[in-house]
Coordinates of C-alpha atoms in Angstrom, one line a residue:
M3 CA 0.0 0.0 0.0
L4 CA 1.2 3.5 -0.8
D5 CA 2.5 5.5 2.1
R6 CA 1.0 8.9 1.5
T7 CA 3.5 10.6 3.8
V8 CA 6.2 9.7 1.2
F9 CA 4.2 10.7 -1.9
F10 CA 0.6 11.5 -2.6
S11 CA -0.2 12.6 -6.1
R12 CA -3.3 14.5 -5.1
D13 CA -1.5 16.7 -2.5
T14 CA 0.3 19.7 -3.9
A15 CA 3.0 19.3 -1.2
F16 CA 4.1 16.3 -3.3
K17 CA 3.0 17.1 -6.8
S18 CA 2.3 20.6 -8.0
P19 CA 0.1 21.6 -9.7
F20 CA -2.8 19.3 -8.9
G21 CA -4.1 16.9 -11.6
A22 CA -3.9 17.3 -15.4
V23 CA -1.5 19.9 -16.9
T24 CA -1.2 21.8 -20.1
L25 CA 1.3 21.5 -22.8
G26 CA 4.8 22.4 -21.7
Q27 CA 3.8 23.1 -18.1
E28 CA 6.3 22.5 -15.3
V29 CA 5.4 19.9 -12.7
T30 CA 7.3 19.9 -9.4
F31 CA 7.6 16.5 -7.6
T32 CA 8.6 16.1 -4.0
L33 CA 9.4 12.8 -2.3
R34 CA 9.8 12.4 1.5
P35 CA 11.1 8.9 2.4
R36 CA 12.2 8.2 5.9
T37 CA 15.9 8.9 6.6
W38 CA 16.4 5.5 8.1
Q39 CA 15.8 4.0 4.7
G40 CA 19.1 5.4 3.6
F41 CA 18.1 6.5 0.1
T42 CA 20.8 8.7 -1.5
R43 CA 19.3 9.2 -4.9
C44 CA 15.7 9.5 -6.3
C45 CA 14.7 9.5 -10.0
L46 CA 11.3 10.2 -11.7
R47 CA 10.7 7.5 -14.3
V48 CA 8.5 8.7 -17.1
Y49 CA 6.8 7.0 -20.0
E50 CA 5.1 9.3 -22.6
E51 CA 2.7 6.8 -24.3
F52 CA 1.8 8.6 -27.5
G53 CA 5.4 9.6 -28.2
N54 CA 6.7 6.2 -27.0
V55 CA 9.4 7.9 -25.0
S56 CA 10.9 6.6 -21.8
K57 CA 13.2 8.6 -19.6
E58 CA 14.5 9.1 -16.1
I59 CA 14.8 12.5 -14.5
E60 CA 16.8 12.9 -11.3
L61 CA 15.1 14.6 -8.4
P62 CA 18.0 16.2 -6.4
A63 CA 18.3 15.9 -2.7
A64 CA 16.7 18.9 -1.0
G65 CA 17.7 18.4 2.6
V66 CA 16.1 16.8 5.6
E67 CA 12.8 17.6 7.3
G68 CA 12.7 15.9 10.7
D69 CA 12.9 12.1 10.1
R70 CA 12.4 12.6 6.3
A71 CA 14.8 12.9 3.5
V72 CA 13.5 15.3 0.8
F73 CA 14.0 14.9 -2.9
R74 CA 12.6 17.5 -5.3
G75 CA 12.7 18.2 -9.0
V76 CA 10.8 19.4 -12.0
Y77 CA 9.4 17.6 -15.0
T78 CA 8.4 19.6 -18.1
A79 CA 5.3 18.3 -19.8
P80 CA 5.5 17.5 -23.6
A81 CA 4.7 20.1 -26.2
Q82 CA 1.9 17.8 -27.6
P83 CA -1.1 16.2 -25.9
E84 CA 0.1 13.1 -24.0
L85 CA -0.8 10.4 -21.5
V86 CA 2.2 10.2 -19.2
W87 CA 2.8 7.3 -16.9
Y88 CA 5.3 7.9 -14.0
S89 CA 6.8 6.2 -11.0
F90 CA 9.9 6.7 -8.9
A91 CA 13.1 4.9 -8.2
F92 CA 15.3 5.1 -5.1
D93 CA 18.9 4.1 -4.8
R94 CA 21.1 3.4 -1.9
P95 CA 24.6 2.0 -1.7
G96 CA 24.9 -1.8 -1.9
S97 CA 21.2 -2.5 -2.3
P98 CA 18.9 -3.2 -5.3
R99 CA 16.9 -0.3 -6.6
T100 CA 13.6 0.3 -4.8
L101 CA 10.6 1.4 -7.0
L102 CA 7.6 3.4 -5.9
G103 CA 4.2 3.3 -7.7
R104 CA 0.5 3.6 -7.0
G105 CA 0.6 0.4 -5.0
G106 CA 3.6 1.4 -2.8
Y107 CA 7.2 0.2 -2.7
S108 CA 8.2 -2.6 -5.0
G109 CA 11.2 -4.3 -6.5
D110 CA 9.2 -5.3 -9.5
D111 CA 9.6 -3.2 -12.6
A112 CA 6.0 -4.0 -13.6
L113 CA 4.5 -1.8 -10.9
D114 CA 1.3 0.3 -11.3
S115 CA 2.3 3.7 -12.4
F116 CA 0.7 7.1 -11.7
Q117 CA -1.1 9.0 -14.5
L118 CA -0.5 12.5 -15.7
T119 CA -2.8 13.9 -18.4
V120 CA -1.2 16.5 -20.6
Y121 CA -3.8 18.4 -22.6
E122 CA -4.0 21.3 -25.1
P123 CA -5.9 24.2 -23.5
N124 CA -8.9 25.2 -25.6
H125 CA -12.0 27.2 -24.9
T126 CA -14.7 25.2 -23.1
P127 CA -18.1 26.9 -22.9
D128 CA -18.9 27.0 -19.2
W129 CA -22.7 27.2 -19.6
F130 CA -23.2 23.5 -19.7
G131 CA -21.5 22.5 -16.4
R132 CA -23.1 25.3 -14.5
G133 CA -26.7 24.4 -15.0
V134 CA -29.2 21.6 -14.9
T135 CA -29.8 19.2 -17.8
Y136 CA -33.0 17.4 -18.6
Q137 CA -33.0 14.3 -20.8
I138 CA -36.1 13.9 -22.9
F139 CA -37.1 10.7 -24.7
P140 CA -39.3 12.5 -27.2
D141 CA -42.0 9.9 -27.9
R142 CA -42.8 9.6 -24.3
F143 CA -42.6 13.1 -22.8
C144 CA -45.8 15.0 -23.9
R145 CA -48.2 14.8 -26.8
T146 CA -50.7 17.4 -28.0
A147 CA -52.7 15.0 -30.3
V148 CA -52.8 11.4 -31.3
P149 CA -50.7 11.2 -34.5
D150 CA -51.6 9.3 -37.7
P151 CA -48.6 7.1 -38.7
K152 CA -49.8 6.7 -42.3
G153 CA -47.0 7.3 -44.8
M154 CA -44.2 7.3 -42.3
V155 CA -41.1 5.1 -42.4
G156 CA -41.4 1.8 -40.5
D157 CA -44.5 -0.2 -39.7
R158 CA -45.6 2.0 -36.9
I159 CA -48.5 1.6 -34.5
V160 CA -49.8 4.3 -32.2
H161 CA -51.2 3.9 -28.7
Q162 CA -54.5 5.7 -28.3
N163 CA -54.2 5.6 -24.5
W164 CA -51.2 7.6 -23.3
S165 CA -51.0 5.6 -20.0
E166 CA -51.0 2.1 -21.4
L167 CA -48.1 -0.3 -21.3
M168 CA -45.6 -0.2 -24.2
E169 CA -45.0 -3.3 -26.3
Y170 CA -42.2 -5.4 -24.9
L171 CA -42.5 -8.9 -26.2
P172 CA -40.6 -10.3 -29.2
D173 CA -42.6 -10.7 -32.4
E174 CA -43.0 -14.0 -34.3
A175 CA -39.4 -13.6 -35.6
G176 CA -38.1 -13.3 -32.0
E177 CA -37.2 -9.6 -32.4
I178 CA -38.3 -6.6 -30.4
R179 CA -38.8 -3.9 -33.0
N180 CA -39.8 -0.8 -31.0
R181 CA -42.4 0.1 -33.6
D182 CA -45.1 1.2 -31.1
F183 CA -45.4 5.0 -30.6
F184 CA -47.3 7.2 -28.2
G185 CA -46.9 10.4 -30.1
G186 CA -44.9 12.7 -27.9
S187 CA -43.9 15.7 -30.0
L188 CA -41.9 18.9 -30.1
Q189 CA -45.0 20.9 -29.6
G190 CA -45.6 18.8 -26.5
V191 CA -42.2 19.8 -25.2
L192 CA -42.9 23.4 -26.1
S193 CA -46.1 23.3 -24.0
K194 CA -44.1 22.2 -21.0
L195 CA -41.2 24.7 -21.2
D196 CA -42.5 26.6 -18.2
Y197 CA -42.7 23.4 -16.2
L198 CA -39.1 22.7 -17.1
K199 CA -38.0 26.3 -16.3
D200 CA -39.7 26.0 -12.9
L201 CA -37.7 22.8 -12.4
G202 CA -34.5 24.8 -12.8
V203 CA -33.6 23.2 -16.2
T204 CA -31.1 25.1 -18.3
T205 CA -30.3 22.5 -21.0
L206 CA -32.7 20.3 -22.8
Y207 CA -31.0 17.1 -24.0
F208 CA -33.1 15.3 -26.6
C209 CA -32.7 11.7 -27.5
P210 CA -32.7 11.5 -31.3
I211 CA -35.4 13.6 -33.1
F212 CA -34.5 12.8 -36.7
E213 CA -36.7 10.6 -38.9
S214 CA -36.4 7.0 -37.9
A215 CA -38.4 3.7 -38.1
S216 CA -38.3 3.0 -34.3
N217 CA -39.7 4.9 -31.3
H218 CA -36.2 5.4 -29.8
R219 CA -34.9 6.8 -33.1
Y220 CA -31.3 5.6 -32.7
D221 CA -31.7 4.0 -36.2
T222 CA -31.6 7.2 -38.1
A223 CA -33.5 7.2 -41.4
D224 CA -32.8 10.8 -42.5
Y225 CA -30.5 13.2 -40.6
S226 CA -31.8 16.1 -42.5
R227 CA -35.4 15.8 -41.4
I228 CA -37.2 15.9 -38.1
D229 CA -39.3 12.8 -37.6
P230 CA -42.8 13.8 -38.9
M231 CA -44.4 12.3 -35.8
L232 CA -42.4 14.8 -33.7
G233 CA -43.2 17.8 -36.0
T234 CA -41.4 19.9 -38.5
E235 CA -38.2 21.9 -38.7
E236 CA -40.2 25.0 -38.0
D237 CA -41.4 23.4 -34.8
F238 CA -37.8 22.7 -33.9
R239 CA -36.8 26.3 -34.6
Q240 CA -39.7 27.6 -32.6
L241 CA -38.8 25.3 -29.7
C242 CA -35.2 26.5 -29.7
D243 CA -36.3 30.1 -29.8
E244 CA -38.7 29.7 -26.9
A245 CA -36.1 27.7 -24.9
H246 CA -33.5 30.4 -25.5
R247 CA -36.0 33.0 -24.4
R248 CA -36.3 31.2 -21.1
G249 CA -32.5 30.9 -20.6
M250 CA -32.4 27.2 -21.8
R251 CA -30.1 25.7 -24.4
V252 CA -30.8 22.6 -26.6
M253 CA -28.6 19.5 -27.0
L254 CA -29.2 17.1 -29.9
D255 CA -28.2 13.4 -30.0
G256 CA -25.9 12.7 -33.0
V257 CA -26.0 9.0 -33.9
F258 CA -23.2 9.0 -36.5
N259 CA -21.7 5.5 -36.1
H260 CA -24.6 3.7 -37.8
T261 CA -27.8 4.4 -39.6
G262 CA -31.1 2.5 -39.8
S263 CA -31.4 -0.3 -42.4
N264 CA -34.6 1.5 -43.5
S265 CA -32.9 4.8 -43.9
R266 CA -32.7 6.8 -47.2
Y267 CA -29.0 5.9 -47.2
F268 CA -29.3 2.1 -46.9
N269 CA -33.0 1.7 -47.9
A270 CA -33.2 -2.0 -47.3
K271 CA -37.0 -2.1 -47.8
G272 CA -37.1 0.5 -50.6
F273 CA -39.2 3.0 -48.7
Y274 CA -37.3 5.9 -50.1
P275 CA -37.6 6.6 -53.9
D276 CA -33.8 7.0 -54.5
P277 CA -31.6 3.9 -54.4
G278 CA -29.7 3.3 -51.2
A279 CA -26.7 1.1 -50.6
A280 CA -28.9 -2.0 -50.3
Q281 CA -30.4 -1.4 -53.8
S282 CA -27.4 -0.5 -55.9
A283 CA -23.6 -0.3 -55.8
E284 CA -24.0 2.8 -57.9
S285 CA -25.8 4.6 -55.0
P286 CA -23.9 7.6 -53.7
Y287 CA -24.3 6.0 -50.3
Y288 CA -22.9 2.6 -51.2
P289 CA -19.3 3.6 -50.1
W290 CA -20.5 4.6 -46.7
Y291 CA -21.0 0.9 -45.7
N292 CA -18.8 -2.1 -45.6
F293 CA -20.3 -5.1 -47.3
Q294 CA -18.9 -8.6 -47.0
H295 CA -21.5 -9.8 -49.4
W296 CA -23.8 -7.3 -51.1
P297 CA -26.6 -6.7 -50.1
D298 CA -27.2 -9.0 -47.2
R299 CA -23.9 -9.2 -45.2
Y300 CA -22.4 -6.0 -43.9
D301 CA -20.8 -4.5 -40.8
S302 CA -23.4 -3.5 -38.3
W303 CA -23.5 -2.1 -34.8
W304 CA -23.0 -5.0 -32.4
G305 CA -24.2 -7.4 -35.1
I306 CA -27.7 -5.9 -35.3
N307 CA -28.7 -6.0 -38.9
T308 CA -31.1 -3.1 -38.6
L309 CA -28.2 -0.9 -37.6
P310 CA -25.7 -1.0 -40.5
A311 CA -22.4 0.6 -39.5
V312 CA -21.0 3.5 -41.5
N313 CA -17.4 4.1 -42.5
E314 CA -16.7 7.4 -40.7
T315 CA -13.4 7.9 -42.6
H316 CA -15.0 8.0 -46.0
P317 CA -14.7 11.6 -47.4
A318 CA -18.3 11.7 -48.7
Y319 CA -19.7 10.7 -45.3
I320 CA -17.4 13.2 -43.5
D321 CA -18.5 15.9 -45.9
Y322 CA -22.2 15.1 -45.4
I323 CA -22.1 15.0 -41.6
I324 CA -19.4 17.6 -40.8
Q325 CA -17.6 19.5 -43.5
N326 CA -20.1 20.7 -46.0
E327 CA -21.4 24.2 -45.5
D328 CA -24.9 22.6 -45.1
S329 CA -23.6 19.6 -43.2
I330 CA -25.8 17.9 -40.6
V331 CA -23.7 19.2 -37.7
R332 CA -23.7 22.7 -39.0
R333 CA -27.3 23.1 -40.3
W334 CA -28.9 22.0 -37.0
L335 CA -26.7 24.4 -35.0
R336 CA -27.9 27.2 -37.4
A337 CA -31.5 26.0 -36.8
G338 CA -31.2 26.6 -33.1
A339 CA -29.3 23.8 -31.4
D340 CA -26.5 24.7 -29.0
A341 CA -24.8 21.3 -28.5
W342 CA -24.3 17.8 -29.8
R343 CA -24.1 14.6 -27.8
L344 CA -22.2 11.9 -29.7
D345 CA -23.8 8.5 -29.3
V346 CA -21.3 5.6 -28.8
A347 CA -18.3 7.9 -29.0
D348 CA -16.0 4.9 -28.4
E349 CA -16.9 3.7 -31.9
L350 CA -16.1 7.0 -33.7
P351 CA -12.5 7.7 -34.8
D352 CA -10.7 10.4 -33.0
S353 CA -10.2 12.3 -36.3
F354 CA -14.0 12.3 -36.8
I355 CA -14.7 13.7 -33.4
A356 CA -12.0 16.3 -33.8
A357 CA -13.5 17.4 -37.1
I358 CA -17.0 17.8 -35.5
R359 CA -15.5 19.9 -32.7
A360 CA -13.7 22.1 -35.2
A361 CA -16.8 22.6 -37.3
M362 CA -18.9 23.4 -34.3
T363 CA -16.4 26.0 -33.1
E364 CA -16.4 27.6 -36.5
E365 CA -20.2 27.5 -36.9
K366 CA -21.1 28.5 -33.3
P367 CA -18.2 29.2 -31.0
E368 CA -20.2 28.7 -27.8
S369 CA -21.6 25.4 -28.8
F370 CA -20.8 22.3 -26.7
L371 CA -19.7 18.8 -27.6
M372 CA -20.6 15.9 -25.3
G373 CA -19.4 12.3 -25.7
E374 CA -21.0 9.1 -24.5
V375 CA -18.2 7.2 -22.7
W376 CA -19.0 4.8 -19.9
E377 CA -15.5 4.7 -18.2
D378 CA -12.7 7.1 -17.3
G379 CA -12.4 9.0 -20.6
S380 CA -8.9 10.2 -19.9
N381 CA -7.3 6.8 -20.3
K382 CA -10.0 4.8 -22.2
I383 CA -8.9 2.1 -24.7
A384 CA -11.5 1.3 -27.3
Y385 CA -10.8 -1.2 -30.1
S386 CA -7.2 -1.4 -29.0
Q387 CA -6.7 2.3 -29.4
R388 CA -6.0 4.7 -26.6
R389 CA -8.5 7.5 -27.0
H390 CA -8.0 11.3 -27.0
Y391 CA -11.4 12.6 -26.0
L392 CA -10.3 15.1 -23.3
L393 CA -6.9 16.2 -24.7
G394 CA -8.2 19.5 -26.1
R395 CA -9.3 18.9 -29.6
E396 CA -12.3 16.6 -29.3
T397 CA -15.1 16.6 -26.7
H398 CA -15.6 19.3 -24.2
G399 CA -17.1 16.9 -21.7
L400 CA -18.3 13.3 -21.3
M401 CA -21.3 11.5 -19.8
N402 CA -20.1 10.7 -16.2
Y403 CA -21.0 7.1 -15.8
P404 CA -18.2 6.6 -13.3
F405 CA -20.1 9.1 -11.1
R406 CA -23.3 7.1 -11.5
V407 CA -21.5 3.8 -10.6
A408 CA -19.9 5.3 -7.5
A409 CA -23.1 7.1 -6.4
M410 CA -25.3 4.0 -6.8
A411 CA -22.8 1.9 -4.8
F412 CA -22.9 4.6 -2.0
L413 CA -26.6 5.1 -2.0
T414 CA -27.2 1.3 -1.6
G415 CA -25.1 1.1 1.5
G416 CA -21.6 1.5 0.2
M417 CA -18.7 3.3 1.8
G418 CA -18.2 7.0 1.6
R419 CA -14.5 6.6 1.1
D420 CA -15.0 4.5 -2.0
F421 CA -17.1 7.2 -3.6
M422 CA -14.5 9.8 -2.7
E423 CA -11.6 7.8 -4.0
A424 CA -13.4 7.1 -7.3
M425 CA -14.3 10.7 -7.9
E426 CA -10.9 12.1 -6.7
N427 CA -9.2 9.7 -9.1
L428 CA -11.4 11.1 -11.9
R429 CA -10.7 14.7 -10.9
E430 CA -7.0 14.1 -10.9
N431 CA -7.1 12.5 -14.4
Y432 CA -9.5 15.0 -16.1
P433 CA -8.6 18.5 -17.2
R434 CA -10.5 20.9 -14.8
D435 CA -12.8 22.2 -17.5
A436 CA -13.8 18.6 -18.5
Y437 CA -14.4 17.6 -14.9
Y438 CA -16.7 20.6 -14.4
S439 CA -18.4 19.9 -17.8
A440 CA -19.3 16.3 -17.1
M441 CA -22.9 15.1 -17.5
N442 CA -23.6 13.7 -14.1
M443 CA -26.7 11.4 -13.8
L444 CA -28.4 8.8 -11.8
G445 CA -30.8 7.6 -14.5
T446 CA -30.7 7.5 -18.3
H447 CA -32.6 5.8 -21.1
D448 CA -30.0 3.0 -21.0
N449 CA -30.6 2.1 -17.3
P450 CA -33.5 0.9 -15.2
R451 CA -35.4 3.8 -13.5
I452 CA -33.4 5.1 -10.5
L453 CA -36.5 4.9 -8.2
T454 CA -36.9 1.2 -9.0
M455 CA -33.2 0.5 -8.5
L456 CA -33.2 2.1 -5.1
G457 CA -36.6 1.0 -3.9
A458 CA -37.7 -2.3 -5.4
R459 CA -37.3 -5.4 -3.3
P460 CA -39.3 -8.1 -5.0
Q461 CA -40.2 -11.1 -2.9
T462 CA -39.4 -13.6 -5.7
P463 CA -37.1 -13.2 -8.7
L464 CA -38.6 -11.4 -11.7
E465 CA -37.4 -13.9 -14.3
T466 CA -39.7 -13.0 -17.2
R467 CA -40.2 -9.8 -19.1
T468 CA -43.9 -9.9 -18.3
Q469 CA -43.1 -10.1 -14.6
R470 CA -40.8 -7.1 -14.8
A471 CA -43.3 -5.2 -17.0
C472 CA -46.1 -5.6 -14.6
Y473 CA -44.2 -5.1 -11.3
R474 CA -45.1 -2.1 -9.3
M475 CA -43.5 -1.2 -6.1
S476 CA -45.3 -1.4 -2.8
P477 CA -45.9 1.8 -0.8
A478 CA -43.0 0.8 1.5
E479 CA -40.7 0.2 -1.5
R480 CA -41.6 3.6 -3.0
D481 CA -41.0 5.3 0.3
R482 CA -37.6 3.7 0.6
G483 CA -36.8 4.5 -3.1
A484 CA -37.9 8.1 -2.7
R485 CA -35.9 8.7 0.4
L486 CA -32.7 7.4 -1.2
L487 CA -33.5 9.3 -4.4
M488 CA -33.8 12.5 -2.5
M489 CA -30.4 11.8 -0.9
G490 CA -29.0 10.9 -4.3
T491 CA -30.2 14.1 -6.0
L492 CA -28.7 16.1 -3.2
L493 CA -25.4 14.6 -4.1
L494 CA -26.1 15.0 -7.8
Y495 CA -27.0 18.7 -7.7
C496 CA -24.1 19.7 -5.4
F497 CA -21.3 17.9 -7.3
P498 CA -19.1 19.4 -9.9
G499 CA -20.6 18.9 -13.4
S500 CA -24.1 19.3 -14.8
P501 CA -26.8 17.4 -12.7
T502 CA -28.9 15.6 -15.3
I503 CA -32.5 14.4 -14.8
F504 CA -33.9 11.6 -16.9
Y505 CA -37.5 12.8 -17.8
G506 CA -40.0 11.7 -15.1
D507 CA -37.5 10.8 -12.4
E508 CA -38.7 13.9 -10.6
A509 CA -42.3 12.7 -11.0
G510 CA -41.6 9.3 -9.4
M511 CA -41.6 7.1 -12.6
E512 CA -40.5 3.5 -12.1
G513 CA -39.6 0.6 -14.3
F514 CA -36.9 -1.9 -15.0
E515 CA -34.7 -2.2 -18.1
D516 CA -35.5 -0.9 -21.6
P517 CA -38.3 -0.5 -22.6
F518 CA -39.8 -0.4 -19.1
N519 CA -37.7 2.6 -18.2
R520 CA -39.2 4.5 -21.2
G521 CA -42.8 4.9 -20.1
T522 CA -45.0 7.9 -20.8
F523 CA -44.7 10.9 -18.5
P524 CA -47.4 10.7 -15.8
W525 CA -48.7 14.2 -16.1
D526 CA -51.8 13.4 -14.0
N527 CA -49.9 11.5 -11.3
I528 CA -46.7 13.4 -10.3
D529 CA -45.2 12.6 -6.9
P530 CA -45.5 16.1 -5.2
A531 CA -42.8 15.5 -2.6
L532 CA -40.2 14.4 -5.2
L533 CA -41.1 17.3 -7.5
R534 CA -40.8 19.8 -4.7
H535 CA -37.3 18.4 -3.8
F536 CA -36.1 18.6 -7.4
R537 CA -37.4 22.2 -7.8
I538 CA -35.7 23.3 -4.6
L539 CA -32.4 21.8 -5.7
G540 CA -32.7 23.2 -9.2
H541 CA -33.3 26.7 -7.7
L542 CA -30.2 26.4 -5.4
R543 CA -28.0 25.1 -8.2
N544 CA -28.9 28.1 -10.4
H545 CA -28.5 30.7 -7.6
L546 CA -25.4 29.5 -5.8
P547 CA -22.3 30.1 -7.9
C548 CA -20.3 27.8 -5.5
L549 CA -22.4 24.9 -6.6
Q550 CA -21.7 25.7 -10.2
R551 CA -17.9 26.3 -10.3
G552 CA -16.7 26.1 -6.7
E553 CA -13.8 23.9 -5.6
I554 CA -14.6 20.6 -3.8
E555 CA -13.1 19.7 -0.5
Y556 CA -13.9 16.4 1.2
L557 CA -14.6 16.8 5.0
Y558 CA -15.8 13.3 6.0
A559 CA -15.5 9.8 4.4
E560 CA -15.9 7.2 7.1
G561 CA -18.1 4.1 7.0
Q562 CA -21.4 5.0 5.2
G563 CA -20.9 8.7 5.8
L564 CA -19.8 11.3 3.3
A565 CA -19.4 15.1 3.5
F566 CA -17.8 17.7 1.3
R567 CA -17.6 21.4 0.9
R568 CA -18.1 23.5 -2.3
V569 CA -16.3 26.8 -2.1
L570 CA -16.1 29.9 -4.4
D571 CA -14.6 33.1 -3.0
D572 CA -16.6 33.8 0.2
E573 CA -19.5 31.5 -0.6
A574 CA -19.6 27.9 0.6
V575 CA -22.0 25.0 1.1
I576 CA -21.5 21.8 3.0
V577 CA -23.2 18.6 1.9
A578 CA -23.4 15.7 4.4
L579 CA -24.8 12.3 3.5
N580 CA -25.5 9.0 5.3
S581 CA -26.3 5.9 3.4
G582 CA -26.4 3.7 6.5
D583 CA -29.1 2.5 8.8
R584 CA -27.9 4.5 11.9
P585 CA -27.4 8.3 12.5
I586 CA -23.9 9.6 12.0
D587 CA -22.4 12.5 14.0
M588 CA -20.1 14.8 12.0
T589 CA -18.1 17.8 13.1
F590 CA -16.5 20.3 10.7
D591 CA -14.4 23.5 11.1
C592 CA -16.5 26.5 10.4
D593 CA -15.5 30.2 10.7
K594 CA -19.1 31.4 10.6
R595 CA -21.5 31.7 13.6
S596 CA -24.2 29.6 12.0
A597 CA -25.2 27.6 8.9
I598 CA -28.6 27.3 7.3
D599 CA -30.4 24.3 5.8
P600 CA -32.3 25.9 3.0
I601 CA -34.5 22.8 2.3
F602 CA -36.0 22.4 5.8
K603 CA -35.2 25.9 7.0
Q604 CA -33.1 24.8 10.0
Q605 CA -30.3 26.8 11.6
F606 CA -27.1 25.1 13.0
N607 CA -24.9 27.2 15.3
T608 CA -21.2 26.8 15.6
R609 CA -19.3 26.5 18.9
F610 CA -15.6 27.4 19.2
G611 CA -15.2 27.3 15.4
K612 CA -16.8 23.8 15.1
L613 CA -20.1 22.9 13.4
H614 CA -21.7 19.7 14.7
I615 CA -24.5 17.9 12.9
T616 CA -26.2 14.5 13.1
V617 CA -27.2 13.1 9.8
P618 CA -30.2 10.8 9.9
P619 CA -30.1 7.3 8.3
Q620 CA -30.4 7.3 4.5
D621 CA -30.6 11.0 4.4
G622 CA -28.6 14.1 3.7
I623 CA -28.2 17.7 4.9
L624 CA -27.3 20.8 2.8
L625 CA -25.9 23.7 4.7
I626 CA -25.2 27.2 3.5

């Protein structure tokens, strides 16, 4: 185990500055081994991965501090974006070399190295990380009328009853086709903008809205056209205008790794009049796809034939999506969008993502690029390639699934220290702007409903889809889930990065995996206590700058307790959480006479510069 009194990479007394650094920046390393160990020499061992450069840099002796020998030196970061792996080597006369890595001292050269991210500083619009994001699954949010699917791509059916269960069983071919629609629309979203504004929402993140054969619309049929069941381009422009008038921005989902097999580009069933790649090798879209045997064997996303994969390096595809003056990326920004979220960013080439970023910056300098990445994006390896998402030329931020994993573990009884370690590791690895621009969430369209995950305790295993479709939590389960969700949202809204709500979580929606997590919004049956909680937190997030951009300092991480402070200038808040079954007493330094809980209007007084609170079981306290 690493002795943090010898070296601790997150403490500027040992490594300065903290975390990721910019091109050419100097980094000072200080090592403090015990004098009795007899080390006379210390070296920094560096491997610059992208440049494939290994070197040793001597850290000269800098004297003695008590029982510690001090070695200190400077490493200059490379002039190009890099992922640097480093460790230390100590020498003493007559003994083998001693190495120091993340796991502590070792004599083995294959030790676990520390990471240093070296990035190119570029402008990151700060509006996204400051505010609250709301994810909308368009077909299920709000409808103004029952649509007629006649003439639309795909064999669509429309539910007449907004509240009925979605289709979830495979068809006679054993496939779940997602062809049932409820008719949510852009006009429906427009009619609820004031509701969203009152919730504190500042960014509307839409799952795909372009013409598609399925209700989820991740099988794009035409990137240039709003799905007619959702509305028209004019509806979209009006929605953007009205959102902007209320201080909201709009993020679109870009599904650029694959299209639908029923798209105008592939056109497997001949719905579109012009020949697609499946009809003719002379089609202008034919080179976009990789056929092993035309027309029935081709590369597809995860082997799903209805999602043929595109070749993102083909010049014609790049021109259509990115480069052309009327490209998809550019034209929808001009129509009113403020951001793009890249679906399955792991499967897009770095050069493709960088080209999107460059086009967005040129078209709308304050536009924001978000990537879907499920792991630590600073060191992600996808398809045997180390990725460059956060090194300055690609995404501004990433979906923060590591936050979700750590938060879920903590909320369900995990240790506060485990959450802290996971998030501090991420903060150390990410450029600061990327860390503060992360999309933090508890629920998404790819996960079971957060209320269900936190509350459901079925008496018997739910082994069939029908059992899971029909399961509804008991009042006791809902109470438990709501209590934990309130604690989870307190953590979510007070953490660096944009707190993101999956539509309906604030209303108390429940459901297991897709499609059960994608029900229709219960406008006539909203949970009032949850909605009030979300509204209060949204208001606080938007009115307390320290929650938007303040530094984070952990105050308590013992057992099932966790507390941290967000500080900006003279403003500070403390968040204290308890995921266990017993109350936890916490005491913090505080230079104010009192602190206020703005949710329950309680006042806590300090004594002798100390603030003492008791956090109830499975609950949290916010103090200003």
